[in-house]
CSV table of C-alpha atoms and ligand atoms in Angstrom, one decimal:
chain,number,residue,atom,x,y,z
A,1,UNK,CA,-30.8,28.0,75.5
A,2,UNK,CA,-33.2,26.0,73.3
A,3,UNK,CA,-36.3,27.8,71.7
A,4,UNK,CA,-37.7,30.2,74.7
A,5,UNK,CA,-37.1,27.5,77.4
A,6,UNK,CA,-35.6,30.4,79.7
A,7,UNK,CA,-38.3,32.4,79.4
A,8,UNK,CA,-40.8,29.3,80.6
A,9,UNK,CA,-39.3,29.0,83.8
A,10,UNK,CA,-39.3,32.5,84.3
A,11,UNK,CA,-42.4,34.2,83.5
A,12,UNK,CA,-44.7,31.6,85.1
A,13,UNK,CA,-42.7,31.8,88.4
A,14,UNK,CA,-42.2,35.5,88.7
A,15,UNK,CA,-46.0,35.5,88.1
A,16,UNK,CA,-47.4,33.6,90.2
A,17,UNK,CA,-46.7,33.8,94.3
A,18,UNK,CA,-45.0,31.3,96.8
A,19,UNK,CA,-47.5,32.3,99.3
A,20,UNK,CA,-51.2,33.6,99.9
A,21,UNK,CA,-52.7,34.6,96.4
A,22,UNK,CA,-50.7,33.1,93.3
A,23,UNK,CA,-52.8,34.8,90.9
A,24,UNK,CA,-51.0,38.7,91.4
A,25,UNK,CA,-53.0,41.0,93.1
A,26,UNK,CA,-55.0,43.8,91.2
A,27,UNK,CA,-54.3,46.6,93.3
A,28,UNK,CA,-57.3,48.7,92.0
A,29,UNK,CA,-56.5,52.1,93.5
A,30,UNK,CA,-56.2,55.5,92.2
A,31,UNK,CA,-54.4,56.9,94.9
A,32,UNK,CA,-52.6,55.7,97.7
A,33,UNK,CA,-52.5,57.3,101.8
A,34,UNK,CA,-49.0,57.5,102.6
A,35,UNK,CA,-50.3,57.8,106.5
A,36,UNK,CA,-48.0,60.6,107.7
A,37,UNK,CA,-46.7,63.9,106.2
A,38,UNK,CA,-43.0,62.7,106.2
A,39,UNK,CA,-43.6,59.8,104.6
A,40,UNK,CA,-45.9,62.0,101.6
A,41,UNK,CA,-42.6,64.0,101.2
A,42,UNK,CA,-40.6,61.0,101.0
A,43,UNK,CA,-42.9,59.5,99.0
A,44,UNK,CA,-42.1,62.6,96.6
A,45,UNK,CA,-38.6,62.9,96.7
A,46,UNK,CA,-37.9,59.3,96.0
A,47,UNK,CA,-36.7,57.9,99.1
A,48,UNK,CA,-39.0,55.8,100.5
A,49,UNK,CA,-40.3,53.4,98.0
A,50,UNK,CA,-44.2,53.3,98.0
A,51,UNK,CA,-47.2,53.9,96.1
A,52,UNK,CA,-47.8,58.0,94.9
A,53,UNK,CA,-50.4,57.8,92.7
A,54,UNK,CA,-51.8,55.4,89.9
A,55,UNK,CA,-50.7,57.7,86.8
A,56,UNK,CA,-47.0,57.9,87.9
A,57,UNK,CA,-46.8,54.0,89.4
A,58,UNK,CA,-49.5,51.0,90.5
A,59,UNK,CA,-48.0,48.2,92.2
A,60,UNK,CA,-50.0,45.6,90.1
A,61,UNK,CA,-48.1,47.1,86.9
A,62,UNK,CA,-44.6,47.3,88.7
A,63,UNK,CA,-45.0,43.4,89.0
A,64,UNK,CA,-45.4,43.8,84.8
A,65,UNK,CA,-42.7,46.3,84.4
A,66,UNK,CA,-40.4,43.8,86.3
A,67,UNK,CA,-41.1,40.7,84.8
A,68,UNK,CA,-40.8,43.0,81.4
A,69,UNK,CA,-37.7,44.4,81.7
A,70,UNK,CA,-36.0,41.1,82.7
A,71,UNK,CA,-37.2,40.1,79.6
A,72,UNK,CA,-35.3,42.4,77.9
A,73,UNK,CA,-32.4,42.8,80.4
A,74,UNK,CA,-33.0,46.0,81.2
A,75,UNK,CA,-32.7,48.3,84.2
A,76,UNK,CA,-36.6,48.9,84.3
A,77,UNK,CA,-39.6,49.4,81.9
A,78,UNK,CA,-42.6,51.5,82.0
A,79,UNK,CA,-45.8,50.3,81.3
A,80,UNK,CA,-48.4,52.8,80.0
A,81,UNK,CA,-52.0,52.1,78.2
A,82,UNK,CA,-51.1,51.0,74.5
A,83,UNK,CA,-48.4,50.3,72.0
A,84,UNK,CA,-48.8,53.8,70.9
A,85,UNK,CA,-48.6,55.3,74.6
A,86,UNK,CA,-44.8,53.3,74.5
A,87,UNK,CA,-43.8,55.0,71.9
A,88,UNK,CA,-44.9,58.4,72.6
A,89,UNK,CA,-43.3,58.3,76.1
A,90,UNK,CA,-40.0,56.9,75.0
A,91,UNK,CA,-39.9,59.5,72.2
A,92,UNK,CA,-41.6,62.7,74.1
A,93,UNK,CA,-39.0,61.7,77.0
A,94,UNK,CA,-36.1,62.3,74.8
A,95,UNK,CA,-37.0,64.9,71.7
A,96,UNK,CA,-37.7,68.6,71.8
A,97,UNK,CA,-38.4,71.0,69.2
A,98,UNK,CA,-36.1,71.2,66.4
A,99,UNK,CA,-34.5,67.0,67.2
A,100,UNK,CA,-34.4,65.2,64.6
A,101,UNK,CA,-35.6,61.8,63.9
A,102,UNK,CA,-34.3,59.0,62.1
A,103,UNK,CA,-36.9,56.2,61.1
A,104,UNK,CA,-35.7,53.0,59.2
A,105,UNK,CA,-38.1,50.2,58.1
A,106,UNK,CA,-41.8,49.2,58.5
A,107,UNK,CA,-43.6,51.1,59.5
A,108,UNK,CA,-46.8,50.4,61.8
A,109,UNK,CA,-49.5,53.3,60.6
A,110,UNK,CA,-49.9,54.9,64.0
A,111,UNK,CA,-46.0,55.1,64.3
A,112,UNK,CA,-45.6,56.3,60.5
A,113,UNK,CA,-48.6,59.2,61.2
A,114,UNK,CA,-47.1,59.9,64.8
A,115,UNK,CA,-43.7,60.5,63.3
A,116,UNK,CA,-45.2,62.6,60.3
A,117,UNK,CA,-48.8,64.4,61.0
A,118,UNK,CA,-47.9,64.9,64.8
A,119,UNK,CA,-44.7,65.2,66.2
A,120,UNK,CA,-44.0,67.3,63.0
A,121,UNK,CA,-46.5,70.2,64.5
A,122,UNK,CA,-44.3,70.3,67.2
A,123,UNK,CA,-41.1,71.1,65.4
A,124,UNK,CA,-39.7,67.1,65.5
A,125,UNK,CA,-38.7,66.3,61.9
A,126,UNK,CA,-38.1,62.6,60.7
A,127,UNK,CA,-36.8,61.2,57.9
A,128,UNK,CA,-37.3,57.5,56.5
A,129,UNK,CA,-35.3,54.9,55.3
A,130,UNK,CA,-35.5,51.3,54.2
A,131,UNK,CA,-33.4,48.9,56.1
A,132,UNK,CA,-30.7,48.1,54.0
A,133,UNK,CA,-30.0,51.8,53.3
A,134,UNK,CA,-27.2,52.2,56.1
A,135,UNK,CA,-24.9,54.4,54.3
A,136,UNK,CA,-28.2,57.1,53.7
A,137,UNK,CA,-29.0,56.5,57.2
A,138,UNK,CA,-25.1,57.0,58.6
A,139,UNK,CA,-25.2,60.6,56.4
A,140,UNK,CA,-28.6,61.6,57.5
A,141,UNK,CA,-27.1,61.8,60.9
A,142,UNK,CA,-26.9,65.7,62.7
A,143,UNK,CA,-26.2,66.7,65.4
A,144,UNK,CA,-30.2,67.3,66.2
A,145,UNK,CA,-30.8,63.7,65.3
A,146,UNK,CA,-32.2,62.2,69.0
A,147,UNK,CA,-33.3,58.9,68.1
A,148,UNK,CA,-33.0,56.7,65.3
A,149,UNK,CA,-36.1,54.2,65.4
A,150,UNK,CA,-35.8,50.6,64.4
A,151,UNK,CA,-38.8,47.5,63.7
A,152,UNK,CA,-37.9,44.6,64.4
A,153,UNK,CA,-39.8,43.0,61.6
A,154,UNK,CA,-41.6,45.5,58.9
A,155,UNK,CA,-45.2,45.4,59.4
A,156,UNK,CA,-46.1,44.9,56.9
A,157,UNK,CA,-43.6,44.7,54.3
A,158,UNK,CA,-41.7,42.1,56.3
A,159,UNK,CA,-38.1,43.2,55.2
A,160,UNK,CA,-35.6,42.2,58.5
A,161,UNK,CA,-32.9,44.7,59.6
A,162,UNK,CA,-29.1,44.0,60.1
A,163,UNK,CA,-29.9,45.4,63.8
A,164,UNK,CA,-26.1,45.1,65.1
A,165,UNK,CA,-25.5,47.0,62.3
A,166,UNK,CA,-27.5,49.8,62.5
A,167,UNK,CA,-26.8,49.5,66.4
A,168,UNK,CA,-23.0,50.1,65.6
A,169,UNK,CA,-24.1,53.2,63.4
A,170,UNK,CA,-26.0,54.5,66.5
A,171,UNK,CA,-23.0,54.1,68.7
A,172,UNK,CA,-20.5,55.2,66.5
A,173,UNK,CA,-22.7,58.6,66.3
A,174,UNK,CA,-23.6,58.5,69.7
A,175,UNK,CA,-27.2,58.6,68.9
A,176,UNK,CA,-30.2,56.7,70.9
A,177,UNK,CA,-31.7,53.8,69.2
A,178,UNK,CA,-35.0,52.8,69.7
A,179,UNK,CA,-36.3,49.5,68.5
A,180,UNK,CA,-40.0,48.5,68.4
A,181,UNK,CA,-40.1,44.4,69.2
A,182,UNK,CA,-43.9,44.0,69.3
A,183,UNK,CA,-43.8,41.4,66.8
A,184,UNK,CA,-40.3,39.8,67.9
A,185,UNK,CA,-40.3,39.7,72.2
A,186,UNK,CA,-38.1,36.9,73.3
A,187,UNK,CA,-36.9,36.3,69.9
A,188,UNK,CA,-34.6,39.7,69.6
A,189,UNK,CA,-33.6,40.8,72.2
A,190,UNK,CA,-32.5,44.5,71.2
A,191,UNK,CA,-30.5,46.0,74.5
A,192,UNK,CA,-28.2,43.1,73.3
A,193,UNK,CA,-27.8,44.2,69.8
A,194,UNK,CA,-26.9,47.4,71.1
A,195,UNK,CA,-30.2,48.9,71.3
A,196,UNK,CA,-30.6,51.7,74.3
A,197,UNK,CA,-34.8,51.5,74.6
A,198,UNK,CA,-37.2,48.9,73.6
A,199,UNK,CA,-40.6,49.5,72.7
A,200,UNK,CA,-44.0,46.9,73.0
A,201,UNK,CA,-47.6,47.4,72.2
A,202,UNK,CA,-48.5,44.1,74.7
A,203,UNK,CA,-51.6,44.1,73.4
A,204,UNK,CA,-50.3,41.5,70.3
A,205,UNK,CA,-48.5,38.5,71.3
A,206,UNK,CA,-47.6,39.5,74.8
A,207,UNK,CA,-51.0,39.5,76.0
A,208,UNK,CA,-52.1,37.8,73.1
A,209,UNK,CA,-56.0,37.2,73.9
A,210,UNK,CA,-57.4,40.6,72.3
A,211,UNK,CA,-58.1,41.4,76.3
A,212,UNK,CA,-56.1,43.9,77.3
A,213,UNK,CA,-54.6,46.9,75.2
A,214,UNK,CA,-51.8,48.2,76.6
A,215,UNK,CA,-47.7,49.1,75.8
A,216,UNK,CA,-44.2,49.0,77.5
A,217,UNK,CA,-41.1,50.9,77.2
A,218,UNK,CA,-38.3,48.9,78.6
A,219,UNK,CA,-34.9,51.0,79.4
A,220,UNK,CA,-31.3,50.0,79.4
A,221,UNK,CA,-29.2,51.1,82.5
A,222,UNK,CA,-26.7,53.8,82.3
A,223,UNK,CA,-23.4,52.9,82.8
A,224,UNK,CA,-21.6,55.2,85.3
A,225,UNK,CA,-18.2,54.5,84.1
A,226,UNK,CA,-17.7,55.1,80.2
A,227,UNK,CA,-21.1,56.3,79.4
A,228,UNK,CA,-20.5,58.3,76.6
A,229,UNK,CA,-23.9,58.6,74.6
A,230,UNK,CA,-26.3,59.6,77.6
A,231,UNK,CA,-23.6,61.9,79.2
A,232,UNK,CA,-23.3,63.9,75.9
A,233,UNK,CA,-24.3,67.5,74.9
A,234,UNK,CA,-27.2,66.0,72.6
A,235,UNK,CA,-28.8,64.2,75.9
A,236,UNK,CA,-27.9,67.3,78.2
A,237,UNK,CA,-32.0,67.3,79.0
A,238,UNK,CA,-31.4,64.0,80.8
A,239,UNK,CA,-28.1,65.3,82.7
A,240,UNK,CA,-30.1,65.8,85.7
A,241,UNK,CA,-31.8,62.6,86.2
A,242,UNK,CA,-28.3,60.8,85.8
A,243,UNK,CA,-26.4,62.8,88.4
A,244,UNK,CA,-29.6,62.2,90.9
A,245,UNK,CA,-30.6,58.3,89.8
A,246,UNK,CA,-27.4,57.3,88.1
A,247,UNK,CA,-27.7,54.0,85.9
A,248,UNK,CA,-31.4,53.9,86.4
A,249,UNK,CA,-31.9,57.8,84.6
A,250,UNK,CA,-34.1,56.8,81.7
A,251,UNK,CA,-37.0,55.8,84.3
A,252,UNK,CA,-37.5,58.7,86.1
A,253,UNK,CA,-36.8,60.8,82.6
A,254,UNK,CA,-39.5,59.0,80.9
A,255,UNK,CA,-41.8,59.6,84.2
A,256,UNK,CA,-41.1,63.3,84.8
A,257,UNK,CA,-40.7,64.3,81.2
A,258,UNK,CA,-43.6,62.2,80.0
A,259,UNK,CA,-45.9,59.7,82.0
A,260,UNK,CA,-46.7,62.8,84.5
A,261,UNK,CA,-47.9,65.2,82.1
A,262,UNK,CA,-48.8,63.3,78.9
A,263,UNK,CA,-50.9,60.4,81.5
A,264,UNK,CA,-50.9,57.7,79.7
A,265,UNK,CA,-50.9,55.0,82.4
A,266,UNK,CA,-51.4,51.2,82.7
A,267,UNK,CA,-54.6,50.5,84.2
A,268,UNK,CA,-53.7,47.7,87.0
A,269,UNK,CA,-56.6,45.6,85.6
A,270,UNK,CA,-55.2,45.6,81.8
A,271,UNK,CA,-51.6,45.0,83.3
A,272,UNK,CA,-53.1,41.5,85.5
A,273,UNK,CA,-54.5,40.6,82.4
A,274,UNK,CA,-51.1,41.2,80.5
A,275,UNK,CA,-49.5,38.9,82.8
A,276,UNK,CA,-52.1,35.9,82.5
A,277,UNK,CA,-51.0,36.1,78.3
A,278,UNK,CA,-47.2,36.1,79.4
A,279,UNK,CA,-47.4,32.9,81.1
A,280,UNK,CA,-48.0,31.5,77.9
A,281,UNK,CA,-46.0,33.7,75.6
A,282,UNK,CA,-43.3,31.1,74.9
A,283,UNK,CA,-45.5,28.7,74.5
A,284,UNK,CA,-47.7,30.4,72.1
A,285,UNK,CA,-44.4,32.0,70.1
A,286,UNK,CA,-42.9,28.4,69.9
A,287,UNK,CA,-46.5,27.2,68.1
A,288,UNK,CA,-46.7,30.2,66.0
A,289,UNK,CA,-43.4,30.7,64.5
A,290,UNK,CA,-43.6,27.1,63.3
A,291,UNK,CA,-47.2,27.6,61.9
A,292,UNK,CA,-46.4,30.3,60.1
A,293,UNK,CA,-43.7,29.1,58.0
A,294,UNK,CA,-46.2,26.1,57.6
A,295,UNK,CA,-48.9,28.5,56.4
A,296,UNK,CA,-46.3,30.7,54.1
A,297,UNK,CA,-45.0,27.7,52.0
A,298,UNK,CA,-48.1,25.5,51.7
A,299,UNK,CA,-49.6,28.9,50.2
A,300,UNK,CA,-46.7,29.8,48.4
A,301,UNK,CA,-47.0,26.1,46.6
A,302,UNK,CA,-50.0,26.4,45.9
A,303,UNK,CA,-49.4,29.7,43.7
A,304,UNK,CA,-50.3,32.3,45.6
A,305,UNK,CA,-48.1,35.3,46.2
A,306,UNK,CA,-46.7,35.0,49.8
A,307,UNK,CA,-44.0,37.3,51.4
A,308,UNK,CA,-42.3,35.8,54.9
A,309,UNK,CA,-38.8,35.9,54.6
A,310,UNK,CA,-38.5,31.9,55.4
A,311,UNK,CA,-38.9,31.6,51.3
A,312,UNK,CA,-36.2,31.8,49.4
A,313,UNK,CA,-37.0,34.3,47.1
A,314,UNK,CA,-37.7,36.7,50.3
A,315,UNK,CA,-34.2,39.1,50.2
A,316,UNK,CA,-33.5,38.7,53.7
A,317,UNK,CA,-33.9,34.5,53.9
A,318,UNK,CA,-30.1,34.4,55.0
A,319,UNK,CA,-30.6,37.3,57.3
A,320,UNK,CA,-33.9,35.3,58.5
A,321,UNK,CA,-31.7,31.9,59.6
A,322,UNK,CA,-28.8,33.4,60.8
A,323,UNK,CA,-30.1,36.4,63.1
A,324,UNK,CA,-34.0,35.8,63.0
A,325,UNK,CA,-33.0,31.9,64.0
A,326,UNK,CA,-36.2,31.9,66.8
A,327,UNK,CA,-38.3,33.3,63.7
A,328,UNK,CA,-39.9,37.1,63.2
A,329,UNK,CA,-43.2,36.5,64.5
A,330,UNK,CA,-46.9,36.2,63.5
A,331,UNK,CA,-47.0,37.8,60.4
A,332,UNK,CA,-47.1,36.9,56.6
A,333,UNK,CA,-48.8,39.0,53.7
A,334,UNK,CA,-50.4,37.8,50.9
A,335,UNK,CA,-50.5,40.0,46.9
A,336,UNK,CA,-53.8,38.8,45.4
A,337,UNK,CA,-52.9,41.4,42.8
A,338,UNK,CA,-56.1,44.0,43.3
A,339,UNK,CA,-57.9,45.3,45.7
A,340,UNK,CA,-61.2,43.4,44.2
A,341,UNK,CA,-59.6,40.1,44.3
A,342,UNK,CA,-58.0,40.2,47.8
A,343,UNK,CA,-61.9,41.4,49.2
A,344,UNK,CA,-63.1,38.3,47.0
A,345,UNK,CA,-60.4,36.2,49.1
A,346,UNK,CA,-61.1,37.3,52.1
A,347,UNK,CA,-64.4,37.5,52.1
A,348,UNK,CA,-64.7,33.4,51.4
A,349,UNK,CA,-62.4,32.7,54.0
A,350,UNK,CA,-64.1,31.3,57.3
A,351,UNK,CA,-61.3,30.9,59.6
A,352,UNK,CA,-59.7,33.8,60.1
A,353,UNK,CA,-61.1,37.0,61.7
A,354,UNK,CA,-61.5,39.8,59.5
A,355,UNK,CA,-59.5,42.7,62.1
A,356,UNK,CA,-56.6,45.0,62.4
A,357,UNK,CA,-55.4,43.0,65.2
A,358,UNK,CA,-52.0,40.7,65.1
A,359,UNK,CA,-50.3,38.4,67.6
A,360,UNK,CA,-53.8,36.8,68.6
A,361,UNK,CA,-54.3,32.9,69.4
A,362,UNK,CA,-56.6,33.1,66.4
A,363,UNK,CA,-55.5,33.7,63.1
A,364,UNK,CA,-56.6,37.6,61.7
A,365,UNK,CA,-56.4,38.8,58.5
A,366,UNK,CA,-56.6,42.3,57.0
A,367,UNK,CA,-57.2,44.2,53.8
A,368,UNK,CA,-54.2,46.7,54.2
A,369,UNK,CA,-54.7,49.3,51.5
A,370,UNK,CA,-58.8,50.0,52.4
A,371,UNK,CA,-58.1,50.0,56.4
A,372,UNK,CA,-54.9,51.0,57.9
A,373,UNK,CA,-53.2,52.7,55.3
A,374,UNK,CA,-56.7,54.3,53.6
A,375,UNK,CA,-55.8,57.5,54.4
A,376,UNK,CA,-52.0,57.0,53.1
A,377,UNK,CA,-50.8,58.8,50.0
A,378,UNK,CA,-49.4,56.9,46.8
A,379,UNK,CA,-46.2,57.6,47.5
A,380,UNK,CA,-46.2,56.6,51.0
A,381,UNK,CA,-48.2,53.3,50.2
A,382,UNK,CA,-45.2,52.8,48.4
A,383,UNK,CA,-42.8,53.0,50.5
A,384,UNK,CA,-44.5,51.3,53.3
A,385,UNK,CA,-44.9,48.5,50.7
A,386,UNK,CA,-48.5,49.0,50.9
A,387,UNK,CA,-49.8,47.4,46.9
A,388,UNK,CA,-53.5,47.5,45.8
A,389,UNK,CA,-53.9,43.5,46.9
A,390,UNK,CA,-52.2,43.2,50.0
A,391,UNK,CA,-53.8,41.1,52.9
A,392,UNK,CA,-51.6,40.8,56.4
A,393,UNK,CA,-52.0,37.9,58.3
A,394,UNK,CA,-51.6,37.0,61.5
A,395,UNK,CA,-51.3,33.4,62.2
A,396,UNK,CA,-53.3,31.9,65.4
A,397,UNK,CA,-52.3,29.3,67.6
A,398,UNK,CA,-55.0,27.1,65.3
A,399,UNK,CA,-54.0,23.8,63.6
A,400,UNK,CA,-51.5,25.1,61.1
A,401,UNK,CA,-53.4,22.6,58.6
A,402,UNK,CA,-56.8,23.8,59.0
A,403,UNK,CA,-55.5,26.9,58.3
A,404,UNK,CA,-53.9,26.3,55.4
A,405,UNK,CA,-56.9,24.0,54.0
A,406,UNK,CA,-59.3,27.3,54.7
A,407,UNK,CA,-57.1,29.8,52.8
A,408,UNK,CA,-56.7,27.4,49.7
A,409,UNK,CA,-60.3,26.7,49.8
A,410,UNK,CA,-60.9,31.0,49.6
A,411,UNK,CA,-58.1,30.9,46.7
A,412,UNK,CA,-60.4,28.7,43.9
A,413,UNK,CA,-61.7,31.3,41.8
B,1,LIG,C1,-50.1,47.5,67.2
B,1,LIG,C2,-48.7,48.0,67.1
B,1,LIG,C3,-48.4,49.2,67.7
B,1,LIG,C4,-49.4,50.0,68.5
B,1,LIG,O1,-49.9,49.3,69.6
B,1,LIG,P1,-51.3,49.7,70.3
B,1,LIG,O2,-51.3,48.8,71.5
B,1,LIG,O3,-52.4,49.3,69.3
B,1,LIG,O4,-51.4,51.1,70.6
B,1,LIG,C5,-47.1,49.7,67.6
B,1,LIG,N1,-46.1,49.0,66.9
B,1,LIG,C6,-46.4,47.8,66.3
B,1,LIG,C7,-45.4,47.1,65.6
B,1,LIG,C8,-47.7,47.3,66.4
B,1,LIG,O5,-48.0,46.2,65.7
């Protein structure tokens, strides 16, 4: 199908009802009664299908986690309270100390210092890798290597992965693979490549209105027959919840062995507003992936140094039309060279806002090296691409020409 035209049939009918309220219900509740003892132990056990409690489940979230996962085709998805919750409960649900993790690309901060100050006091090691360095990544494989974690788009060094490859890599190892599509949803669709989890902060484009934070982990079933990687020795942690729950397993394994204890819900409120942006979300990613390759070679004509991988010089421009063909995103970066010269820039600009936000309907823009990376190392700047002059922008559901005009207005000095 053309562009995301599925996608607009389906997220503004699944939200809104056919009868009574059409804007979906905030069900603003803690706790729920369940009315009689046998239903509380039903409740429990799994058998009858209601309302526990607001840190394991919220009906005004399930609506979310539904319309979420048939984004991605997946068997379910779990909501929780940011991008960064997502990706702690689909990693914490899976790793234990001594696993090993293999991360290839990017990489967002928060995930780059979970992965390194944080799980790594709790005995999780991970190594890094750039995207194009699939042999290094096939030989880093062990047999205590859990996940291998995949971005969709590097943020911010923009470099594309050959994600059917590195899926086949995955498979052929029997190893999980997670990819984070904050910057891509609708546009890669991951379980297809072969991914097995896929991760979202909503709070960028899905919500898209700087309204709600908030994060989703959206899980592939298990298939009962021929299911080779889940019913392995490496996953034998997640044995249990597949003999009980069969091809829906990684749900309740990300609930029990992480949502319950670690708590890092949805509120019902943040997931309503989370729905309002996804009525849009096609919309707004049809607008935006055009703009931006407006934005990237109007600015790259005019002589400044742009990196979007819809210019030719960028290394992965083939990779970009033949497997990015509904575009990567928000994102561009701009090299002014030095840190004084990109704070001149920016600070002459008037259209954008000055934030570490992406995805918005407005456009932001960011010194990288003084914010998100300050407390990086050189060598990690490095290889997170992080140079002395790099600004990250995000480009807004403005007029793509008045955004251009203001940044070549800030670039006369
Ligand atoms: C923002 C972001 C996150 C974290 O999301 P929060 O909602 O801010 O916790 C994770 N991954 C990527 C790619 C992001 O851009």
């Amino acid at each position: 199908m053309e562009k995301f035209e599925e996608f607009s049939t389906y997220f503004v009918q699944e939200t809104g009802a056919k009868e009574g309220a059409v804007s979906p219900v905030i069900t603003q509740s803690a706790s729920f009664g369940y009315g009689d003892c046998a239903t509380g132990e039903g409740i429990f056990d799994g058998s009858i299908k209601k309302p526990l409690y607001s840190r394991v489940g919220n009906p005004t979230t399930a609506k979310l986690e539904n319309i979420l996962a048939k984004m991605d085709g997946g068997i379910g998805a779990v909501c929780t309270s940011s991008g960064m919750a997502a990706t702690t409960l689909a990693v914490m649900s899976i790793v234990s100390a001594g696993d090993e993790i293999i991360s290839i690309g990017g990489l967002f901060g928060g995930t780059y210092a979970f992965f390194t100050e944080t799980l790594s006091r709790f005995g999780i090691r991970t190594s890094f890798y750039d995207v194009d360095e699939l042999e290094a990544i096939e030989a880093a494989i062990t047999d205590k290597t859990k996940i291998i974690f995949l971005e969709s788009v590097g943020n911010p060094n923009m470099r594309l992965p050959d994600i059917k490859a590195i899926a086949q890599i995955a498979s052929r190892h029997g190893v999980v693979l997670m990819v984070d599509n904050t910057i891509t949803p609708m546009s890669i669709k991951p379980l297809e490549l072969g991914a097995d989890i896929v991760v979202y902060s909503t709070t960028k484009i899905i919500c898209g209105n700087a309204s709600a934070l908030g994060g989703a982990a959206v899980f592939r079933a298990i298939e009962l027959e021929g299911e080779e990687k889940f019913k392995s020795e490496r996953y034998k942690d997640i044995h249990k919840f597949i003999n009980k729950m069969g091809k829906m397993a990684l749900i309740p394994n990300a609930k029990k062995r992480a949502m319950r204890d670690f708590g890092m819900s949805a509120s019902a409120f943040n997931s309503y507003l989370t729905m309002l942006g996804m009525e849009t979300l096609p919309l707004r990613m049809d607008r935006v992936v055009s703009s931006v390759e407006k934005v990237a070679i109007a600015l790259e004509k005019a002589g400044l140094n742009i990196n979007h991988p819809c210019l030719e010089a960028h290394p992965h421009h083939q990779r970009y039309h033949k497997e990015f063909s509904l575009g990567c995103g928000t994102l561009l970066t701009i090299d002014m060279g030095s840190k004084e010269k990109a704070f001149a820039f920016l600070d002459r600009t008037t259209l954008p806002i000055i934030t570490a936000n992406i995805g918005d309907s407005r456009t932001l823009a960011l010194h990288m090296g003084s914010t998100i990376y300050s407390d990086f190392n050189e060598e990690q700047k490095a290889f997170l691409g992080i140079t002395p002059g790099l600004i990250r922008v995000s480009i807004g559901l403005e007029n793509p020409q008045d955004i251009i005009n203001d940044f070549l207005q800030a670039a006369q000095f």
